[in-house]
GROMACS .gro file of N, CA and C in nm:
model
  417
    1UNK      N    1 -13.299   2.555  10.917
    1UNK     CA    2 -13.266   2.597  10.836
    1UNK      C    3 -13.217   2.529  10.707
    2UNK      N    4 -13.241   2.564  10.581
    2UNK     CA    5 -13.208   2.467  10.440
    2UNK      C    6 -13.075   2.512  10.416
    3UNK      N    7 -12.974   2.439  10.323
    3UNK     CA    8 -12.836   2.494  10.311
    3UNK      C    9 -12.870   2.619  10.220
    4UNK      N   10 -12.911   2.661  10.161
    4UNK     CA   11 -12.958   2.808  10.070
    4UNK      C   12 -12.965   2.884  10.166
    5UNK      N   13 -13.044   2.881  10.255
    5UNK     CA   14 -13.032   2.945  10.359
    5UNK      C   15 -12.921   2.994  10.440
    6UNK      N   16 -12.840   2.903  10.490
    6UNK     CA   17 -12.708   2.879  10.545
    6UNK      C   18 -12.581   2.955  10.463
    7UNK      N   19 -12.611   2.941  10.270
    7UNK     CA   20 -12.507   2.990  10.243
    7UNK      C   21 -12.570   3.138  10.237
    8UNK      N   22 -12.661   3.224  10.262
    8UNK     CA   23 -12.709   3.334  10.225
    8UNK      C   24 -12.671   3.428  10.372
    9UNK      N   25 -12.679   3.376  10.482
    9UNK     CA   26 -12.641   3.390  10.638
    9UNK      C   27 -12.500   3.433  10.640
   10UNK      N   28 -12.459   3.336  10.589
   10UNK     CA   29 -12.285   3.301  10.599
   10UNK      C   30 -12.268   3.423  10.524
   11UNK      N   31 -12.300   3.431  10.369
   11UNK     CA   32 -12.218   3.543  10.275
   11UNK      C   33 -12.292   3.686  10.314
   12UNK      N   34 -12.392   3.726  10.379
   12UNK     CA   35 -12.383   3.811  10.491
   12UNK      C   36 -12.319   3.846  10.594
   13UNK      N   37 -12.251   3.775  10.664
   13UNK     CA   38 -12.153   3.757  10.754
   13UNK      C   39 -12.009   3.757  10.730
   14UNK      N   40 -11.951   3.698  10.586
   14UNK     CA   41 -11.875   3.688  10.556
   14UNK      C   42 -11.800   3.853  10.475
   15UNK      N   43 -11.678   3.890  10.479
   15UNK     CA   44 -11.595   4.009  10.437
   15UNK      C   45 -11.625   4.026  10.291
   16UNK      N   46 -11.656   4.112  10.264
   16UNK     CA   47 -11.669   4.121  10.091
   16UNK      C   48 -11.593   4.162  10.013
   17UNK      N   49 -11.520   4.082   9.897
   17UNK     CA   50 -11.434   4.134   9.872
   17UNK      C   51 -11.481   4.166   9.729
   18UNK      N   52 -11.451   4.299   9.649
   18UNK     CA   53 -11.492   4.301   9.496
   18UNK      C   54 -11.356   4.275   9.397
   19UNK      N   55 -11.356   4.207   9.332
   19UNK     CA   56 -11.241   4.135   9.246
   19UNK      C   57 -11.275   4.199   9.128
   20UNK      N   58 -11.150   4.261   9.044
   20UNK     CA   59 -11.148   4.300   8.926
   20UNK      C   60 -11.025   4.212   8.858
   21UNK      N   61 -11.059   4.119   8.766
   21UNK     CA   62 -10.950   4.034   8.741
   21UNK      C   63 -11.009   3.998   8.576
   22UNK      N   64 -10.927   4.024   8.493
   22UNK     CA   65 -10.961   4.021   8.345
   22UNK      C   66 -10.869   3.887   8.291
   23UNK      N   67 -10.774   3.817   8.343
   23UNK     CA   68 -10.727   3.662   8.325
   23UNK      C   69 -10.841   3.563   8.338
   24UNK      N   70 -10.888   3.529   8.249
   24UNK     CA   71 -10.967   3.427   8.170
   24UNK      C   72 -10.965   3.287   8.292
   25UNK      N   73 -10.817   3.273   8.343
   25UNK     CA   74 -10.761   3.164   8.397
   25UNK      C   75 -10.750   3.148   8.518
   26UNK      N   76 -10.703   3.259   8.533
   26UNK     CA   77 -10.717   3.298   8.711
   26UNK      C   78 -10.827   3.326   8.760
   27UNK      N   79 -10.929   3.423   8.733
   27UNK     CA   80 -11.062   3.433   8.790
   27UNK      C   81 -11.106   3.366   8.868
   28UNK      N   82 -11.130   3.229   8.793
   28UNK     CA   83 -11.168   3.141   8.880
   28UNK      C   84 -11.126   3.052   8.974
   29UNK      N   85 -11.028   3.074   8.988
   29UNK     CA   86 -10.894   3.011   9.068
   29UNK      C   87 -10.923   3.124   9.163
   30UNK      N   88 -10.913   3.221   9.172
   30UNK     CA   89 -10.878   3.318   9.252
   30UNK      C   90 -11.045   3.318   9.387
   31UNK      N   91 -11.156   3.305   9.275
   31UNK     CA   92 -11.270   3.335   9.289
   31UNK      C   93 -11.271   3.212   9.463
   32UNK      N   94 -11.226   3.073   9.374
   32UNK     CA   95 -11.257   2.959   9.452
   32UNK      C   96 -11.175   2.977   9.591
   33UNK      N   97 -11.032   3.048   9.584
   33UNK     CA   98 -10.977   3.025   9.688
   33UNK      C   99 -10.984   3.192   9.765
   34UNK      N  100 -11.078   3.243   9.729
   34UNK     CA  101 -11.122   3.349   9.793
   34UNK      C  102 -11.223   3.295   9.897
   35UNK      N  103 -11.360   3.197   9.827
   35UNK     CA  104 -11.466   3.143   9.906
   35UNK      C  105 -11.417   3.054  10.008
   36UNK      N  106 -11.296   2.954   9.938
   36UNK     CA  107 -11.262   2.868  10.031
   36UNK      C  108 -11.212   2.917  10.186
   37UNK      N  109 -11.159   3.077  10.141
   37UNK     CA  110 -11.089   3.131  10.306
   37UNK      C  111 -11.215   3.218  10.368
   38UNK      N  112 -11.339   3.209  10.314
   38UNK     CA  113 -11.418   3.275  10.373
   38UNK      C  114 -11.523   3.405  10.355
   39UNK      N  115 -11.427   3.427  10.210
   39UNK     CA  116 -11.484   3.562  10.155
   39UNK      C  117 -11.592   3.527  10.106
   40UNK      N  118 -11.672   3.667  10.104
   40UNK     CA  119 -11.826   3.668   9.962
   40UNK      C  120 -11.730   3.713   9.838
   41UNK      N  121 -11.735   3.666   9.745
   41UNK     CA  122 -11.685   3.750   9.633
   41UNK      C  123 -11.766   3.807   9.490
   42UNK      N  124 -11.738   3.910   9.468
   42UNK     CA  125 -11.764   3.988   9.360
   42UNK      C  126 -11.700   3.991   9.278
   43UNK      N  127 -11.738   3.924   9.119
   43UNK     CA  128 -11.624   3.943   9.023
   43UNK      C  129 -11.640   4.031   8.926
   44UNK      N  130 -11.540   4.170   8.853
   44UNK     CA  131 -11.566   4.183   8.732
   44UNK      C  132 -11.437   4.161   8.665
   45UNK      N  133 -11.457   4.152   8.506
   45UNK     CA  134 -11.370   4.119   8.446
   45UNK      C  135 -11.290   4.286   8.368
   46UNK      N  136 -11.302   4.360   8.384
   46UNK     CA  137 -11.232   4.489   8.326
   46UNK      C  138 -11.288   4.634   8.414
   47UNK      N  139 -11.254   4.728   8.387
   47UNK     CA  140 -11.307   4.844   8.448
   47UNK      C  141 -11.407   4.916   8.410
   48UNK      N  142 -11.480   4.869   8.271
   48UNK     CA  143 -11.593   4.918   8.259
   48UNK      C  144 -11.713   4.823   8.332
   49UNK      N  145 -11.664   4.716   8.343
   49UNK     CA  146 -11.742   4.584   8.397
   49UNK      C  147 -11.712   4.672   8.565
   50UNK      N  148 -11.650   4.647   8.610
   50UNK     CA  149 -11.647   4.714   8.773
   50UNK      C  150 -11.701   4.850   8.760
   51UNK      N  151 -11.714   4.937   8.687
   51UNK     CA  152 -11.776   5.037   8.713
   51UNK      C  153 -11.913   5.033   8.681
   52UNK      N  154 -11.988   4.977   8.583
   52UNK     CA  155 -12.137   4.894   8.585
   52UNK      C  156 -12.178   4.853   8.706
   53UNK      N  157 -12.091   4.758   8.770
   53UNK     CA  158 -12.122   4.661   8.863
   53UNK      C  159 -12.156   4.751   8.962
   54UNK      N  160 -12.079   4.871   9.069
   54UNK     CA  161 -12.072   4.955   9.161
   54UNK      C  162 -12.158   5.054   9.132
   55UNK      N  163 -12.214   5.077   9.027
   55UNK     CA  164 -12.277   5.195   9.000
   55UNK      C  165 -12.404   5.167   9.080
   56UNK      N  166 -12.467   5.342   9.137
   56UNK     CA  167 -12.535   5.337   9.233
   56UNK      C  168 -12.518   5.317   9.406
   57UNK      N  169 -12.394   5.245   9.392
   57UNK     CA  170 -12.354   5.201   9.517
   57UNK      C  171 -12.474   5.120   9.605
   58UNK      N  172 -12.503   5.002   9.521
   58UNK     CA  173 -12.595   4.952   9.588
   58UNK      C  174 -12.518   4.830   9.705
   59UNK      N  175 -12.377   4.793   9.651
   59UNK     CA  176 -12.320   4.681   9.735
   59UNK      C  177 -12.232   4.768   9.847
   60UNK      N  178 -12.214   4.697   9.951
   60UNK     CA  179 -12.094   4.734  10.028
   60UNK      C  180 -11.955   4.612  10.024
   61UNK      N  181 -11.871   4.682  10.024
   61UNK     CA  182 -11.762   4.556  10.008
   61UNK      C  183 -11.659   4.630  10.097
   62UNK      N  184 -11.555   4.526  10.163
   62UNK     CA  185 -11.485   4.522  10.261
   62UNK      C  186 -11.370   4.570  10.179
   63UNK      N  187 -11.280   4.506  10.100
   63UNK     CA  188 -11.217   4.504  10.011
   63UNK      C  189 -11.223   4.515   9.886
   64UNK      N  190 -11.119   4.602   9.762
   64UNK     CA  191 -11.123   4.601   9.667
   64UNK      C  192 -10.977   4.527   9.613
   65UNK      N  193 -11.006   4.413   9.532
   65UNK     CA  194 -10.866   4.317   9.494
   65UNK      C  195 -10.875   4.322   9.319
   66UNK      N  196 -10.763   4.407   9.288
   66UNK     CA  197 -10.749   4.430   9.159
   66UNK      C  198 -10.596   4.333   9.092
   67UNK      N  199 -10.615   4.283   8.977
   67UNK     CA  200 -10.482   4.256   8.911
   67UNK      C  201 -10.444   4.344   8.848
   68UNK      N  202 -10.320   4.353   8.838
   68UNK     CA  203 -10.237   4.451   8.750
   68UNK      C  204 -10.236   4.465   8.599
   69UNK      N  205 -10.277   4.338   8.564
   69UNK     CA  206 -10.299   4.309   8.408
   69UNK      C  207 -10.273   4.408   8.317
   70UNK      N  208 -10.168   4.436   8.282
   70UNK     CA  209 -10.137   4.524   8.146
   70UNK      C  210 -10.158   4.697   8.177
   71UNK      N  211 -10.164   4.708   8.327
   71UNK     CA  212 -10.195   4.847   8.333
   71UNK      C  213 -10.063   4.859   8.456
   72UNK      N  214 -10.019   4.998   8.459
   72UNK     CA  215  -9.916   5.026   8.564
   72UNK      C  216  -9.989   5.031   8.733
   73UNK      N  217  -9.934   5.004   8.800
   73UNK     CA  218  -9.957   5.021   8.960
   73UNK      C  219 -10.026   5.143   8.962
   74UNK      N  220 -10.012   5.244   9.001
   74UNK     CA  221 -10.081   5.388   8.961
   74UNK      C  222 -10.216   5.381   8.899
   75UNK      N  223 -10.239   5.307   8.764
   75UNK     CA  224 -10.353   5.268   8.686
   75UNK      C  225 -10.472   5.202   8.738
   76UNK      N  226 -10.403   5.132   8.830
   76UNK     CA  227 -10.468   5.041   8.915
   76UNK      C  228 -10.508   5.073   9.028
   77UNK      N  229 -10.426   5.125   9.103
   77UNK     CA  230 -10.446   5.224   9.179
   77UNK      C  231 -10.607   5.323   9.176
   78UNK      N  232 -10.598   5.393   9.057
   78UNK     CA  233 -10.684   5.469   9.025
   78UNK      C  234 -10.814   5.400   8.975
   79UNK      N  235 -10.834   5.329   8.970
   79UNK     CA  236 -10.940   5.227   8.957
   79UNK      C  237 -10.981   5.180   9.065
   80UNK      N  238 -10.932   5.135   9.178
   80UNK     CA  239 -10.953   5.075   9.248
   80UNK      C  240 -11.049   5.207   9.340
   81UNK      N  241 -10.974   5.316   9.316
   81UNK     CA  242 -11.028   5.453   9.399
   81UNK      C  243 -11.160   5.499   9.340
   82UNK      N  244 -11.181   5.456   9.216
   82UNK     CA  245 -11.302   5.508   9.166
   82UNK      C  246 -11.371   5.401   9.180
   83UNK      N  247 -11.365   5.246   9.191
   83UNK     CA  248 -11.485   5.171   9.252
   83UNK      C  249 -11.522   5.218   9.377
   84UNK      N  250 -11.408   5.242   9.452
   84UNK     CA  251 -11.409   5.267   9.586
   84UNK      C  252 -11.538   5.375   9.612
   85UNK      N  253 -11.532   5.487   9.544
   85UNK     CA  254 -11.622   5.609   9.532
   85UNK      C  255 -11.724   5.584   9.498
   86UNK      N  256 -11.759   5.487   9.379
   86UNK     CA  257 -11.919   5.479   9.349
   86UNK      C  258 -11.970   5.351   9.467
   87UNK      N  259 -11.919   5.318   9.530
   87UNK     CA  260 -11.974   5.203   9.637
   87UNK      C  261 -11.990   5.242   9.802
   88UNK      N  262 -12.052   5.184   9.890
   88UNK     CA  263 -12.086   5.228   9.982
   88UNK      C  264 -11.970   5.172  10.037
   89UNK      N  265 -11.863   5.289  10.030
   89UNK     CA  266 -11.731   5.227  10.072
   89UNK      C  267 -11.667   5.382  10.150
   90UNK      N  268 -11.627   5.379  10.300
   90UNK     CA  269 -11.549   5.501  10.322
   90UNK      C  270 -11.414   5.511  10.267
   91UNK      N  271 -11.340   5.612  10.317
   91UNK     CA  272 -11.186   5.578  10.229
   91UNK      C  273 -11.071   5.466  10.301
   92UNK      N  274 -11.130   5.438  10.410
   92UNK     CA  275 -11.029   5.332  10.469
   92UNK      C  276 -11.038   5.182  10.429
   93UNK      N  277 -11.148   5.194  10.318
   93UNK     CA  278 -11.135   5.014  10.241
   93UNK      C  279 -11.076   5.013  10.194
   94UNK      N  280 -10.971   4.892  10.205
   94UNK     CA  281 -10.821   4.920  10.134
   94UNK      C  282 -10.844   4.831   9.998
   95UNK      N  283 -10.750   4.907   9.918
   95UNK     CA  284 -10.722   4.864   9.777
   95UNK      C  285 -10.605   4.781   9.792
   96UNK      N  286 -10.620   4.644   9.730
   96UNK     CA  287 -10.508   4.562   9.722
   96UNK      C  288 -10.451   4.527   9.578
   97UNK      N  289 -10.351   4.565   9.523
   97UNK     CA  290 -10.317   4.528   9.374
   97UNK      C  291 -10.211   4.454   9.382
   98UNK      N  292 -10.244   4.304   9.299
   98UNK     CA  293 -10.172   4.219   9.225
   98UNK      C  294 -10.092   4.239   9.144
   99UNK      N  295  -9.976   4.278   9.174
   99UNK     CA  296  -9.888   4.327   9.051
   99UNK      C  297  -9.855   4.180   9.002
  100UNK      N  298  -9.823   4.223   8.834
  100UNK     CA  299  -9.830   4.161   8.767
  100UNK      C  300  -9.662   4.097   8.705
  101UNK      N  301  -9.589   4.191   8.693
  101UNK     CA  302  -9.485   4.149   8.668
  101UNK      C  303  -9.364   4.240   8.742
  102UNK      N  304  -9.287   4.189   8.809
  102UNK     CA  305  -9.165   4.193   8.921
  102UNK      C  306  -9.054   4.119   8.881
  103UNK      N  307  -8.947   4.196   8.930
  103UNK     CA  308  -8.799   4.142   8.919
  103UNK      C  309  -8.800   4.081   9.085
  104UNK      N  310  -8.705   3.945   9.085
  104UNK     CA  311  -8.642   3.872   9.195
  104UNK      C  312  -8.681   3.961   9.349
  105UNK      N  313  -8.596   4.100   9.355
  105UNK     CA  314  -8.554   4.145   9.439
  105UNK      C  315  -8.759   4.221   9.502
  106UNK      N  316  -8.803   4.199   9.434
  106UNK     CA  317  -8.966   4.249   9.502
  106UNK      C  318  -9.048   4.113   9.555
  107UNK      N  319  -9.005   4.033   9.490
  107UNK     CA  320  -9.085   3.860   9.546
  107UNK      C  321  -9.137   3.892   9.677
  108UNK      N  322  -9.243   3.863   9.701
  108UNK     CA  323  -9.286   3.814   9.841
  108UNK      C  324  -9.301   3.939   9.951
  109UNK      N  325  -9.302   4.058   9.846
  109UNK     CA  326  -9.338   4.176   9.949
  109UNK      C  327  -9.440   4.279   9.946
  110UNK      N  328  -9.480   4.283  10.022
  110UNK     CA  329  -9.629   4.373  10.051
  110UNK      C  330  -9.602   4.492  10.097
  111UNK      N  331  -9.639   4.603   9.961
  111UNK     CA  332  -9.576   4.733  10.000
  111UNK      C  333  -9.719   4.806  10.013
  112UNK      N  334  -9.698   4.919  10.076
  112UNK     CA  335  -9.800   4.988  10.109
  112UNK      C  336  -9.741   5.132  10.032
  113UNK      N  337  -9.845   5.146   9.941
  113UNK     CA  338  -9.845   5.252   9.857
  113UNK      C  339  -9.911   5.391   9.869
  114UNK      N  340 -10.022   5.389   9.970
  114UNK     CA  341 -10.080   5.510  10.023
  114UNK      C  342 -10.141   5.455  10.180
  115UNK      N  343 -10.274   5.572  10.228
  115UNK     CA  344 -10.367   5.556  10.306
  115UNK      C  345 -10.385   5.436  10.390
  116UNK      N  346 -10.444   5.350  10.246
  116UNK     CA  347 -10.522   5.233  10.215
  116UNK      C  348 -10.444   5.146  10.095
  117UNK      N  349 -10.365   5.205  10.016
  117UNK     CA  350 -10.338   5.066   9.913
  117UNK      C  351 -10.194   4.991   9.932
  118UNK      N  352 -10.266   4.899   9.892
  118UNK     CA  353 -10.107   4.791   9.861
  118UNK      C  354 -10.092   4.759   9.764
  119UNK      N  355  -9.958   4.701   9.747
  119UNK     CA  356  -9.961   4.639   9.579
  119UNK      C  357  -9.868   4.487   9.712
  120UNK      N  358  -9.925   4.412   9.629
  120UNK     CA  359  -9.865   4.228   9.677
  120UNK      C  360  -9.798   4.174   9.544
  121UNK      N  361  -9.664   4.161   9.547
  121UNK     CA  362  -9.553   4.114   9.476
  121UNK      C  363  -9.554   3.949   9.520
  122UNK      N  364  -9.671   3.863   9.499
  122UNK     CA  365  -9.676   3.762   9.522
  122UNK      C  366  -9.586   3.661   9.540
  123UNK      N  367  -9.534   3.606   9.606
  123UNK     CA  368  -9.463   3.456   9.583
  123UNK      C  369  -9.526   3.339   9.547
  124UNK      N  370  -9.665   3.323   9.653
  124UNK     CA  371  -9.754   3.221   9.629
  124UNK      C  372  -9.892   3.259   9.709
  125UNK      N  373  -9.993   3.126   9.714
  125UNK     CA  374 -10.130   3.190   9.721
  125UNK      C  375 -10.113   3.214   9.904
  126UNK      N  376 -10.007   3.171   9.984
  126UNK     CA  377 -10.032   3.157  10.129
  126UNK      C  378  -9.994   3.325  10.158
  127UNK      N  379  -9.927   3.383  10.079
  127UNK     CA  380  -9.941   3.576  10.090
  127UNK      C  381 -10.010   3.612  10.099
  128UNK      N  382 -10.086   3.574   9.939
  128UNK     CA  383 -10.204   3.673   9.979
  128UNK      C  384 -10.318   3.625  10.034
  129UNK      N  385 -10.331   3.498  10.095
  129UNK     CA  386 -10.405   3.483  10.246
  129UNK      C  387 -10.404   3.544  10.361
  130UNK      N  388 -10.242   3.556  10.366
  130UNK     CA  389 -10.197   3.660  10.503
  130UNK      C  390 -10.283   3.781  10.487
  131UNK      N  391 -10.209   3.870  10.382
  131UNK     CA  392 -10.248   4.020  10.356
  131UNK      C  393 -10.371   4.032  10.352
  132UNK      N  394 -10.458   3.935  10.326
  132UNK     CA  395 -10.614   3.937  10.299
  132UNK      C  396 -10.655   3.944  10.452
  133UNK      N  397 -10.597   3.881  10.489
  133UNK     CA  398 -10.644   3.821  10.689
  133UNK      C  399 -10.573   3.968  10.750
  134UNK      N  400 -10.529   4.023  10.705
  134UNK     CA  401 -10.427   4.161  10.780
  134UNK      C  402 -10.539   4.251  10.758
  135UNK      N  403 -10.565   4.270  10.604
  135UNK     CA  404 -10.673   4.390  10.577
  135UNK      C  405 -10.785   4.358  10.590
  136UNK      N  406 -10.877   4.210  10.570
  136UNK     CA  407 -11.019   4.245  10.586
  136UNK      C  408 -10.997   4.092  10.637
  137UNK      N  409 -10.984   4.049  10.809
  137UNK     CA  410 -11.004   3.918  10.834
  137UNK      C  411 -11.122   3.870  10.846
  138UNK      N  412 -11.145   3.746  10.846
  138UNK     CA  413 -11.286   3.671  10.854
  138UNK      C  414 -11.279   3.625  10.991
  139UNK      N  415 -11.414   3.671  11.032
  139UNK     CA  416 -11.399   3.617  11.163
  139UNK      C  417 -11.511   3.479  11.195
   0.00000   0.00000   0.00000
């Protein structure tokens, strides 16, 4: 098997995460971390880009990850739900929002907002890795 064939088979077996990350500095680091942790990543830079990438439901994703960047948590959840409806996902596919601004009382917490919608108030990258392993395990 050639290295490229191996990469292709691995990406088909790896859980697929759709990431909406508007921050140009965070996006490459987030993608690199997710791939290092064993996930196949599809990136979008804003809501319009995200909806265009999932139009027609061609791809299947196991989790939708959104950065709260300049929006409310509720707006992010609504965007995640739109993405979920336009892909080959069922309503159980988790939506994970990375909160942008929060007080020290929320730092380090992961809060369930709905049936399968979560907000993570990250303390560090390890917290993100742990919640992803819980919501979308890599086998």
